[in-house]
Every structure is written in structure tokens, then in C-alpha cells.
Amino acid sequence: MRERLILHYSPLVKYVAGRVGVGLPQHRAGRPRSYGIFGLIDAIEKFDISRAIKFETYAISRIKGAIIDELRAIDWIPRSVRYKAREVEKAYAALEAKLHRTRPRVRSPRNSGSASKTCTPSSARSRS
């Protein structure tokens, strides 16, 4: 019975994992689904019919929670550091808007005009 419920509600895991995984790097895109299956199994085991809520509503929160918990567990950067980095980015954006500037872009060596700064005359460059 449990296996049939898991198969029946597995599209719910795909839906939640897709929404949670939007901001993740591409190499981690498949992992939220496997984490979500654990959340679905947990929801099936702990669902209380007497609580007058739909199973889907309960399962979505359990699935999302399981995905987020696992992603946090494998993340090597503490949440406080990520928070501080976001705050720094916000401060940069506010200063750029206030000063009407943008950050300087790093130019690649190919496009930086380094050939014009070498000692080779331009006529020699065009012949080679």
C-alpha cells in the first residue's frame, strides 16, 4: 500500500523539487527529487486523517522541508556567511544606484587590446 501511495504522489515531489531547485546550480538539479522522496515517505507515515487537511497540502510542506534540510546539510558554507554575502551585494547595488555607476567589467586578454601594446609594429601583426 505504501509503495502505491509513493508512486501515486511522486508527481508532487517532482513539482516541489522543480520549484525549490530553480536557484540551484545545474549539477545539483537532480538531487532535490531524491531528497523529496524521503519527505513524501515521511508525510505518508505521519499523516493524520483526523486533522481535516488535504494530504497534498501536508505532503508539500514535508517534501519541501526535507529538500531544504538535505541541501543545508550538504552545503559547506554556513547560512550566516551566505546572509552576509547577500547583504554585501545589496549594499553594492544600493551604492551603484546612488552613484549611477556599474561595476567595472573584467576584460579578457583577447579583447583587451594587448596586441596594440606589444612592441610589434602593426604591419608585422597583419602579415602573420
mmCIF file with all atom_site columns, C-alpha atoms in Angstrom:
data_model
loop_
_atom_site.group_PDB
_atom_site.id
_atom_site.type_symbol
_atom_site.label_atom_id
_atom_site.label_alt_id
_atom_site.label_comp_id
_atom_site.label_asym_id
_atom_site.label_entity_id
_atom_site.label_seq_id
_atom_site.pdbx_PDB_ins_code
_atom_site.Cartn_x
_atom_site.Cartn_y
_atom_site.Cartn_z
_atom_site.occupancy
_atom_site.B_iso_or_equiv
_atom_site.pdbx_formal_charge
_atom_site.auth_seq_id
_atom_site.auth_comp_id
_atom_site.auth_asym_id
_atom_site.auth_atom_id
_atom_site.pdbx_PDB_model_num
ATOM 1   C CA . MET A 1 1   ? 0.000  0.000  0.000   1.00 0.00 ? 1   MET A CA 1
ATOM 2   C CA . ARG A 1 2   ? 2.791  2.409  0.929   1.00 0.00 ? 2   ARG A CA 1
ATOM 3   C CA . GLU A 1 3   ? 4.568  1.801  -2.401  1.00 0.00 ? 3   GLU A CA 1
ATOM 4   C CA . ARG A 1 4   ? 1.360  2.575  -4.310  1.00 0.00 ? 4   ARG A CA 1
ATOM 5   C CA . LEU A 1 5   ? 0.944  5.853  -2.400  1.00 0.00 ? 5   LEU A CA 1
ATOM 6   C CA . ILE A 1 6   ? 4.553  6.801  -3.126  1.00 0.00 ? 6   ILE A CA 1
ATOM 7   C CA . LEU A 1 7   ? 4.062  6.130  -6.829  1.00 0.00 ? 7   LEU A CA 1
ATOM 8   C CA . HIS A 1 8   ? 0.748  7.980  -6.864  1.00 0.00 ? 8   HIS A CA 1
ATOM 9   C CA . TYR A 1 9   ? 2.133  11.115 -5.202  1.00 0.00 ? 9   TYR A CA 1
ATOM 10  C CA . SER A 1 10  ? 5.575  11.108 -6.865  1.00 0.00 ? 10  SER A CA 1
ATOM 11  C CA . PRO A 1 11  ? 4.494  13.846 -9.354  1.00 0.00 ? 11  PRO A CA 1
ATOM 12  C CA . LEU A 1 12  ? 4.013  16.052 -6.287  1.00 0.00 ? 12  LEU A CA 1
ATOM 13  C CA . VAL A 1 13  ? 7.691  15.505 -5.444  1.00 0.00 ? 13  VAL A CA 1
ATOM 14  C CA . LYS A 1 14  ? 8.668  16.469 -8.992  1.00 0.00 ? 14  LYS A CA 1
ATOM 15  C CA . TYR A 1 15  ? 6.585  19.654 -8.722  1.00 0.00 ? 15  TYR A CA 1
ATOM 16  C CA . VAL A 1 16  ? 8.029  20.730 -5.354  1.00 0.00 ? 16  VAL A CA 1
ATOM 17  C CA . ALA A 1 17  ? 11.607 19.795 -6.325  1.00 0.00 ? 17  ALA A CA 1
ATOM 18  C CA . GLY A 1 18  ? 11.269 21.830 -9.507  1.00 0.00 ? 18  GLY A CA 1
ATOM 19  C CA . ARG A 1 19  ? 10.202 24.895 -7.577  1.00 0.00 ? 19  ARG A CA 1
ATOM 20  C CA . VAL A 1 20  ? 12.862 24.533 -4.890  1.00 0.00 ? 20  VAL A CA 1
ATOM 21  C CA . GLY A 1 21  ? 15.602 23.680 -7.393  1.00 0.00 ? 21  GLY A CA 1
ATOM 22  C CA . VAL A 1 22  ? 15.139 26.779 -9.542  1.00 0.00 ? 22  VAL A CA 1
ATOM 23  C CA . GLY A 1 23  ? 18.011 28.675 -7.948  1.00 0.00 ? 23  GLY A CA 1
ATOM 24  C CA . LEU A 1 24  ? 20.382 25.723 -7.621  1.00 0.00 ? 24  LEU A CA 1
ATOM 25  C CA . PRO A 1 25  ? 23.453 25.119 -9.769  1.00 0.00 ? 25  PRO A CA 1
ATOM 26  C CA . GLN A 1 26  ? 22.862 22.745 -12.689 1.00 0.00 ? 26  GLN A CA 1
ATOM 27  C CA . HIS A 1 27  ? 24.964 19.900 -11.242 1.00 0.00 ? 27  HIS A CA 1
ATOM 28  C CA . ARG A 1 28  ? 22.609 19.705 -8.247  1.00 0.00 ? 28  ARG A CA 1
ATOM 29  C CA . ALA A 1 29  ? 19.376 19.879 -10.214 1.00 0.00 ? 29  ALA A CA 1
ATOM 30  C CA . GLY A 1 30  ? 18.517 16.164 -9.917  1.00 0.00 ? 30  GLY A CA 1
ATOM 31  C CA . ARG A 1 31  ? 19.206 15.796 -6.223  1.00 0.00 ? 31  ARG A CA 1
ATOM 32  C CA . PRO A 1 32  ? 16.177 17.617 -4.791  1.00 0.00 ? 32  PRO A CA 1
ATOM 33  C CA . ARG A 1 33  ? 13.875 14.953 -6.219  1.00 0.00 ? 33  ARG A CA 1
ATOM 34  C CA . SER A 1 34  ? 15.613 12.177 -4.325  1.00 0.00 ? 34  SER A CA 1
ATOM 35  C CA . TYR A 1 35  ? 15.535 14.255 -1.149  1.00 0.00 ? 35  TYR A CA 1
ATOM 36  C CA . GLY A 1 36  ? 11.858 14.963 -1.743  1.00 0.00 ? 36  GLY A CA 1
ATOM 37  C CA . ILE A 1 37  ? 11.029 11.257 -1.906  1.00 0.00 ? 37  ILE A CA 1
ATOM 38  C CA . PHE A 1 38  ? 12.193 10.969 1.700   1.00 0.00 ? 38  PHE A CA 1
ATOM 39  C CA . GLY A 1 39  ? 9.859  13.828 2.590   1.00 0.00 ? 39  GLY A CA 1
ATOM 40  C CA . LEU A 1 40  ? 6.971  12.099 0.820   1.00 0.00 ? 40  LEU A CA 1
ATOM 41  C CA . ILE A 1 41  ? 7.625  8.848  2.672   1.00 0.00 ? 41  ILE A CA 1
ATOM 42  C CA . ASP A 1 42  ? 7.732  10.771 5.940   1.00 0.00 ? 42  ASP A CA 1
ATOM 43  C CA . ALA A 1 43  ? 4.453  12.519 5.068   1.00 0.00 ? 43  ALA A CA 1
ATOM 44  C CA . ILE A 1 44  ? 2.756  9.200  4.267   1.00 0.00 ? 44  ILE A CA 1
ATOM 45  C CA . GLU A 1 45  ? 3.893  7.722  7.572   1.00 0.00 ? 45  GLU A CA 1
ATOM 46  C CA . LYS A 1 46  ? 2.976  10.728 9.722   1.00 0.00 ? 46  LYS A CA 1
ATOM 47  C CA . PHE A 1 47  ? -0.226 11.977 8.080   1.00 0.00 ? 47  PHE A CA 1
ATOM 48  C CA . ASP A 1 48  ? -3.172 12.234 10.468  1.00 0.00 ? 48  ASP A CA 1
ATOM 49  C CA . ILE A 1 49  ? -6.551 11.879 8.726   1.00 0.00 ? 49  ILE A CA 1
ATOM 50  C CA . SER A 1 50  ? -8.392 13.396 11.693  1.00 0.00 ? 50  SER A CA 1
ATOM 51  C CA . ARG A 1 51  ? -6.751 16.818 11.174  1.00 0.00 ? 51  ARG A CA 1
ATOM 52  C CA . ALA A 1 52  ? -9.098 17.873 8.353   1.00 0.00 ? 52  ALA A CA 1
ATOM 53  C CA . ILE A 1 53  ? -6.420 18.987 5.896   1.00 0.00 ? 53  ILE A CA 1
ATOM 54  C CA . LYS A 1 54  ? -5.706 17.621 2.454   1.00 0.00 ? 54  LYS A CA 1
ATOM 55  C CA . PHE A 1 55  ? -2.850 15.173 2.182   1.00 0.00 ? 55  PHE A CA 1
ATOM 56  C CA . GLU A 1 56  ? -1.333 17.138 -0.715  1.00 0.00 ? 56  GLU A CA 1
ATOM 57  C CA . THR A 1 57  ? -1.131 20.279 1.407   1.00 0.00 ? 57  THR A CA 1
ATOM 58  C CA . TYR A 1 58  ? 0.586  18.396 4.220   1.00 0.00 ? 58  TYR A CA 1
ATOM 59  C CA . ALA A 1 59  ? 2.878  16.485 1.876   1.00 0.00 ? 59  ALA A CA 1
ATOM 60  C CA . ILE A 1 60  ? 4.066  19.610 0.034   1.00 0.00 ? 60  ILE A CA 1
ATOM 61  C CA . SER A 1 61  ? 5.354  21.149 3.250   1.00 0.00 ? 61  SER A CA 1
ATOM 62  C CA . ARG A 1 62  ? 7.044  17.885 4.306   1.00 0.00 ? 62  ARG A CA 1
ATOM 63  C CA . ILE A 1 63  ? 8.631  17.406 0.881   1.00 0.00 ? 63  ILE A CA 1
ATOM 64  C CA . LYS A 1 64  ? 9.886  20.989 0.722   1.00 0.00 ? 64  LYS A CA 1
ATOM 65  C CA . GLY A 1 65  ? 11.237 20.752 4.266   1.00 0.00 ? 65  GLY A CA 1
ATOM 66  C CA . ALA A 1 66  ? 13.096 17.516 3.505   1.00 0.00 ? 66  ALA A CA 1
ATOM 67  C CA . ILE A 1 67  ? 14.671 19.035 0.389   1.00 0.00 ? 67  ILE A CA 1
ATOM 68  C CA . ILE A 1 68  ? 15.782 22.182 2.200   1.00 0.00 ? 68  ILE A CA 1
ATOM 69  C CA . ASP A 1 69  ? 17.121 20.194 5.169   1.00 0.00 ? 69  ASP A CA 1
ATOM 70  C CA . GLU A 1 70  ? 19.254 17.990 2.908   1.00 0.00 ? 70  GLU A CA 1
ATOM 71  C CA . LEU A 1 71  ? 20.524 20.916 0.848   1.00 0.00 ? 71  LEU A CA 1
ATOM 72  C CA . ARG A 1 72  ? 21.558 22.703 4.031   1.00 0.00 ? 72  ARG A CA 1
ATOM 73  C CA . ALA A 1 73  ? 23.245 19.567 5.344   1.00 0.00 ? 73  ALA A CA 1
ATOM 74  C CA . ILE A 1 74  ? 25.484 19.232 2.273   1.00 0.00 ? 74  ILE A CA 1
ATOM 75  C CA . ASP A 1 75  ? 26.217 22.950 1.980   1.00 0.00 ? 75  ASP A CA 1
ATOM 76  C CA . TRP A 1 76  ? 29.730 23.714 3.233   1.00 0.00 ? 76  TRP A CA 1
ATOM 77  C CA . ILE A 1 77  ? 29.075 27.451 3.584   1.00 0.00 ? 77  ILE A CA 1
ATOM 78  C CA . PRO A 1 78  ? 27.196 28.400 6.770   1.00 0.00 ? 78  PRO A CA 1
ATOM 79  C CA . ARG A 1 79  ? 23.888 30.211 6.361   1.00 0.00 ? 79  ARG A CA 1
ATOM 80  C CA . SER A 1 80  ? 25.232 33.208 8.257   1.00 0.00 ? 80  SER A CA 1
ATOM 81  C CA . VAL A 1 81  ? 28.007 33.643 5.677   1.00 0.00 ? 81  VAL A CA 1
ATOM 82  C CA . ARG A 1 82  ? 25.511 33.424 2.810   1.00 0.00 ? 82  ARG A CA 1
ATOM 83  C CA . TYR A 1 83  ? 23.353 36.008 4.575   1.00 0.00 ? 83  TYR A CA 1
ATOM 84  C CA . LYS A 1 84  ? 26.299 38.381 4.975   1.00 0.00 ? 84  LYS A CA 1
ATOM 85  C CA . ALA A 1 85  ? 27.261 37.927 1.326   1.00 0.00 ? 85  ALA A CA 1
ATOM 86  C CA . ARG A 1 86  ? 23.707 38.845 0.267   1.00 0.00 ? 86  ARG A CA 1
ATOM 87  C CA . GLU A 1 87  ? 23.861 41.930 2.480   1.00 0.00 ? 87  GLU A CA 1
ATOM 88  C CA . VAL A 1 88  ? 27.146 43.000 0.856   1.00 0.00 ? 88  VAL A CA 1
ATOM 89  C CA . GLU A 1 89  ? 25.616 42.522 -2.610  1.00 0.00 ? 89  GLU A CA 1
ATOM 90  C CA . LYS A 1 90  ? 22.635 44.654 -1.582  1.00 0.00 ? 90  LYS A CA 1
ATOM 91  C CA . ALA A 1 91  ? 24.976 47.382 -0.321  1.00 0.00 ? 91  ALA A CA 1
ATOM 92  C CA . TYR A 1 92  ? 26.914 47.328 -3.617  1.00 0.00 ? 92  TYR A CA 1
ATOM 93  C CA . ALA A 1 93  ? 23.683 47.579 -5.577  1.00 0.00 ? 93  ALA A CA 1
ATOM 94  C CA . ALA A 1 94  ? 22.457 50.485 -3.451  1.00 0.00 ? 94  ALA A CA 1
ATOM 95  C CA . LEU A 1 95  ? 25.740 52.372 -3.897  1.00 0.00 ? 95  LEU A CA 1
ATOM 96  C CA . GLU A 1 96  ? 25.758 51.732 -7.629  1.00 0.00 ? 96  GLU A CA 1
ATOM 97  C CA . ALA A 1 97  ? 22.229 53.052 -7.911  1.00 0.00 ? 97  ALA A CA 1
ATOM 98  C CA . LYS A 1 98  ? 23.034 56.074 -5.762  1.00 0.00 ? 98  LYS A CA 1
ATOM 99  C CA . LEU A 1 99  ? 26.197 56.928 -7.676  1.00 0.00 ? 99  LEU A CA 1
ATOM 100 C CA . HIS A 1 100 ? 24.735 55.916 -11.076 1.00 0.00 ? 100 HIS A CA 1
ATOM 101 C CA . ARG A 1 101 ? 27.664 53.584 -11.704 1.00 0.00 ? 101 ARG A CA 1
ATOM 102 C CA . THR A 1 102 ? 28.176 49.971 -12.539 1.00 0.00 ? 102 THR A CA 1
ATOM 103 C CA . ARG A 1 103 ? 30.979 47.679 -11.510 1.00 0.00 ? 103 ARG A CA 1
ATOM 104 C CA . PRO A 1 104 ? 33.939 47.594 -13.886 1.00 0.00 ? 104 PRO A CA 1
ATOM 105 C CA . ARG A 1 105 ? 33.927 44.570 -16.126 1.00 0.00 ? 105 ARG A CA 1
ATOM 106 C CA . VAL A 1 106 ? 36.975 42.395 -16.359 1.00 0.00 ? 106 VAL A CA 1
ATOM 107 C CA . ARG A 1 107 ? 38.157 42.285 -19.927 1.00 0.00 ? 107 ARG A CA 1
ATOM 108 C CA . SER A 1 108 ? 39.528 39.122 -21.422 1.00 0.00 ? 108 SER A CA 1
ATOM 109 C CA . PRO A 1 109 ? 43.124 39.258 -22.702 1.00 0.00 ? 109 PRO A CA 1
ATOM 110 C CA . ARG A 1 110 ? 41.866 38.574 -26.222 1.00 0.00 ? 110 ARG A CA 1
ATOM 111 C CA . ASN A 1 111 ? 39.696 41.703 -26.257 1.00 0.00 ? 111 ASN A CA 1
ATOM 112 C CA . SER A 1 112 ? 41.780 43.980 -24.090 1.00 0.00 ? 112 SER A CA 1
ATOM 113 C CA . GLY A 1 113 ? 43.847 45.455 -26.864 1.00 0.00 ? 113 GLY A CA 1
ATOM 114 C CA . SER A 1 114 ? 47.045 43.838 -25.585 1.00 0.00 ? 114 SER A CA 1
ATOM 115 C CA . ALA A 1 115 ? 48.267 43.304 -29.152 1.00 0.00 ? 115 ALA A CA 1
ATOM 116 C CA . SER A 1 116 ? 48.396 47.056 -29.697 1.00 0.00 ? 116 SER A CA 1
ATOM 117 C CA . LYS A 1 117 ? 50.547 47.433 -26.591 1.00 0.00 ? 117 LYS A CA 1
ATOM 118 C CA . THR A 1 118 ? 53.247 44.994 -27.721 1.00 0.00 ? 118 THR A CA 1
ATOM 119 C CA . CYS A 1 119 ? 56.455 46.087 -29.403 1.00 0.00 ? 119 CYS A CA 1
ATOM 120 C CA . THR A 1 120 ? 55.495 44.549 -32.733 1.00 0.00 ? 120 THR A CA 1
ATOM 121 C CA . PRO A 1 121 ? 54.595 47.068 -35.397 1.00 0.00 ? 121 PRO A CA 1
ATOM 122 C CA . SER A 1 122 ? 51.038 46.832 -36.650 1.00 0.00 ? 122 SER A CA 1
ATOM 123 C CA . SER A 1 123 ? 52.178 45.993 -40.176 1.00 0.00 ? 123 SER A CA 1
ATOM 124 C CA . ALA A 1 124 ? 54.026 42.905 -38.878 1.00 0.00 ? 124 ALA A CA 1
ATOM 125 C CA . ARG A 1 125 ? 50.925 41.763 -36.986 1.00 0.00 ? 125 ARG A CA 1
ATOM 126 C CA . SER A 1 126 ? 48.724 41.929 -40.036 1.00 0.00 ? 126 SER A CA 1
ATOM 127 C CA . ARG A 1 127 ? 51.148 39.819 -42.172 1.00 0.00 ? 127 ARG A CA 1
ATOM 128 C CA . SER A 1 128 ? 51.317 36.908 -39.737 1.00 0.00 ? 128 SER A CA 1
#
